[in-house]
Amino acid sequence: MEILEAIKTRRSIRRYKATPVDDRTIELVLEAAHWAPSWANTQCWRFIVVRDSKIKDKLADTLIAVSDRPNRAADAIRNAPVAIVACAELGKSGYFYGRQPGEPATDKGDWYMFDVALAMQNLTLAAHSLGLGTVHVGAFDAKKAATILGVPQGFCVVEMTPLGYPDEEPPIRPRQELSEIVSYDKYGLK
Ligand SMILES: Cc1cc2nc3c(=O)[nH]c(=O)nc-3n(C[C@H](O)[C@H](O)[C@H](O)COP(=O)(O)O)c2cc1C
């Protein structure tokens, strides 16, 4: 699948078939994730592949409501054959080489969210190109998830996604017009 086609046709998938995902396919999407760029190539990301249904159930229970509505991804984490949890080592991304942990190099602090997001978007696009579904899940209690997964101090859980064969074809979620979001030369200049 061409990259632009993959970008345009990926959808958040929240209903999954029970069909298992084989190890090689999981490895392929993880490879795509780890080819993402990162701050000074620090690669702060860590990934946990969860197949154990009891652990997936516990992770699903950490999801929190969004705008007073239950998190629609909770059943997806429960029912998909696999969940991939993305963690980050703190104090690496956004710091001067050899000086971490110390003062961040920029006024944006630790860039771990950014690097993990790049990796996870690679993963979701690669999954889509292989016929698999995913949905980025950010609304959950990260501390509870870290306890469930035994994530050590100095690391945190950033996001998770179910991974499996889609059992739905969701409609396209609209995007703003480029004219609304793009400026030229200075902010707001059209
Ligand atoms: C950082 C981030 C966090 C998200 N968290 C959740 C979530 O907790 N639950 C959920 O159902 N969807 C979640 N989503 C999915 C978005 O709702 C979805 O990407 C958006 O509505 C656009 O739909 P599309 O992915 O099908 O294009 C999240 C997406 C992102 C990028």
mmCIF file of N, CA and C in Angstrom, residues 50-62 74 76-84 148 160 162:
data_model
loop_
_atom_site.group_PDB
_atom_site.id
_atom_site.type_symbol
_atom_site.label_atom_id
_atom_site.label_comp_id
_atom_site.label_asym_id
_atom_site.label_seq_id
_atom_site.Cartn_x
_atom_site.Cartn_y
_atom_site.Cartn_z
ATOM 1 N N VAL A 50 0.641 -7.384 24.688
ATOM 2 C CA VAL A 50 -0.208 -8.073 25.670
ATOM 3 C C VAL A 50 -1.189 -8.982 24.930
ATOM 4 N N ARG A 51 -1.056 -10.276 25.210
ATOM 5 C CA ARG A 51 -2.001 -11.251 24.641
ATOM 6 C C ARG A 51 -2.888 -11.845 25.725
ATOM 7 N N ASP A 52 -2.398 -11.824 26.966
ATOM 8 C CA ASP A 52 -3.099 -12.423 28.107
ATOM 9 C C ASP A 52 -4.433 -11.702 28.318
ATOM 10 N N SER A 53 -5.535 -12.456 28.210
ATOM 11 C CA SER A 53 -6.842 -11.782 28.249
ATOM 12 C C SER A 53 -7.141 -11.178 29.619
ATOM 13 N N LYS A 54 -6.592 -11.774 30.684
ATOM 14 C CA LYS A 54 -6.821 -11.192 32.027
ATOM 15 C C LYS A 54 -6.133 -9.831 32.135
ATOM 16 N N ILE A 55 -4.923 -9.743 31.570
ATOM 17 C CA ILE A 55 -4.204 -8.459 31.617
ATOM 18 C C ILE A 55 -4.908 -7.438 30.713
ATOM 19 N N LYS A 56 -5.386 -7.895 29.549
ATOM 20 C CA LYS A 56 -6.116 -6.971 28.667
ATOM 21 C C LYS A 56 -7.372 -6.452 29.379
ATOM 22 N N ASP A 57 -8.064 -7.329 30.101
ATOM 23 C CA ASP A 57 -9.270 -6.891 30.843
ATOM 24 C C ASP A 57 -8.912 -5.809 31.861
ATOM 25 N N LYS A 58 -7.804 -6.049 32.571
ATOM 26 C CA LYS A 58 -7.392 -5.059 33.587
ATOM 27 C C LYS A 58 -7.029 -3.735 32.928
ATOM 28 N N LEU A 59 -6.325 -3.804 31.787
ATOM 29 C CA LEU A 59 -5.974 -2.568 31.074
ATOM 30 C C LEU A 59 -7.236 -1.840 30.616
ATOM 31 N N ALA A 60 -8.206 -2.612 30.114
ATOM 32 C CA ALA A 60 -9.462 -1.996 29.646
ATOM 33 C C ALA A 60 -10.140 -1.240 30.787
ATOM 34 N N ASP A 61 -10.019 -1.783 32.008
ATOM 35 C CA ASP A 61 -10.640 -1.124 33.172
ATOM 36 C C ASP A 61 -9.959 0.198 33.528
ATOM 37 N N THR A 62 -8.749 0.444 33.017
ATOM 38 C CA THR A 62 -8.064 1.719 33.319
ATOM 39 C C THR A 62 -8.543 2.846 32.403
ATOM 40 N N ALA A 74 -12.612 0.789 25.220
ATOM 41 C CA ALA A 74 -12.421 -0.204 26.287
ATOM 42 C C ALA A 74 -12.731 -1.621 25.799
ATOM 43 N N ALA A 76 -12.622 -2.638 22.838
ATOM 44 C CA ALA A 76 -11.627 -3.003 21.826
ATOM 45 C C ALA A 76 -10.390 -3.602 22.490
ATOM 46 N N ILE A 77 -9.947 -2.978 23.596
ATOM 47 C CA ILE A 77 -8.781 -3.517 24.312
ATOM 48 C C ILE A 77 -9.126 -4.908 24.860
ATOM 49 N N ARG A 78 -10.352 -5.060 25.345
ATOM 50 C CA ARG A 78 -10.784 -6.351 25.899
ATOM 51 C C ARG A 78 -10.851 -7.433 24.815
ATOM 52 N N ASN A 79 -11.424 -7.084 23.657
ATOM 53 C CA ASN A 79 -11.803 -8.111 22.675
ATOM 54 C C ASN A 79 -10.774 -8.374 21.578
ATOM 55 N N ALA A 80 -9.930 -7.401 21.279
ATOM 56 C CA ALA A 80 -8.928 -7.639 20.236
ATOM 57 C C ALA A 80 -7.961 -8.710 20.735
ATOM 58 N N PRO A 81 -7.387 -9.503 19.825
ATOM 59 C CA PRO A 81 -6.485 -10.568 20.280
ATOM 60 C C PRO A 81 -5.202 -10.052 20.935
ATOM 61 N N VAL A 82 -4.820 -8.827 20.593
ATOM 62 C CA VAL A 82 -3.560 -8.270 21.105
ATOM 63 C C VAL A 82 -3.784 -6.809 21.502
ATOM 64 N N ALA A 83 -3.074 -6.384 22.539
ATOM 65 C CA ALA A 83 -2.962 -4.944 22.813
ATOM 66 C C ALA A 83 -1.473 -4.617 22.848
ATOM 67 N N ILE A 84 -1.133 -3.499 22.245
ATOM 68 C CA ILE A 84 0.262 -3.038 22.309
ATOM 69 C C ILE A 84 0.293 -1.773 23.157
ATOM 70 N N ILE A 148 -0.200 -2.434 36.650
ATOM 71 C CA ILE A 148 -0.666 -3.709 36.071
ATOM 72 C C ILE A 148 0.462 -4.385 35.283
ATOM 73 N N MET A 160 -1.855 3.134 24.342
ATOM 74 C CA MET A 160 -2.009 1.722 23.990
ATOM 75 C C MET A 160 -2.914 1.632 22.769
ATOM 76 N N PRO A 162 -5.397 -1.501 20.695
ATOM 77 C CA PRO A 162 -5.717 -2.881 20.349
ATOM 78 C C PRO A 162 -5.122 -3.168 18.971
#
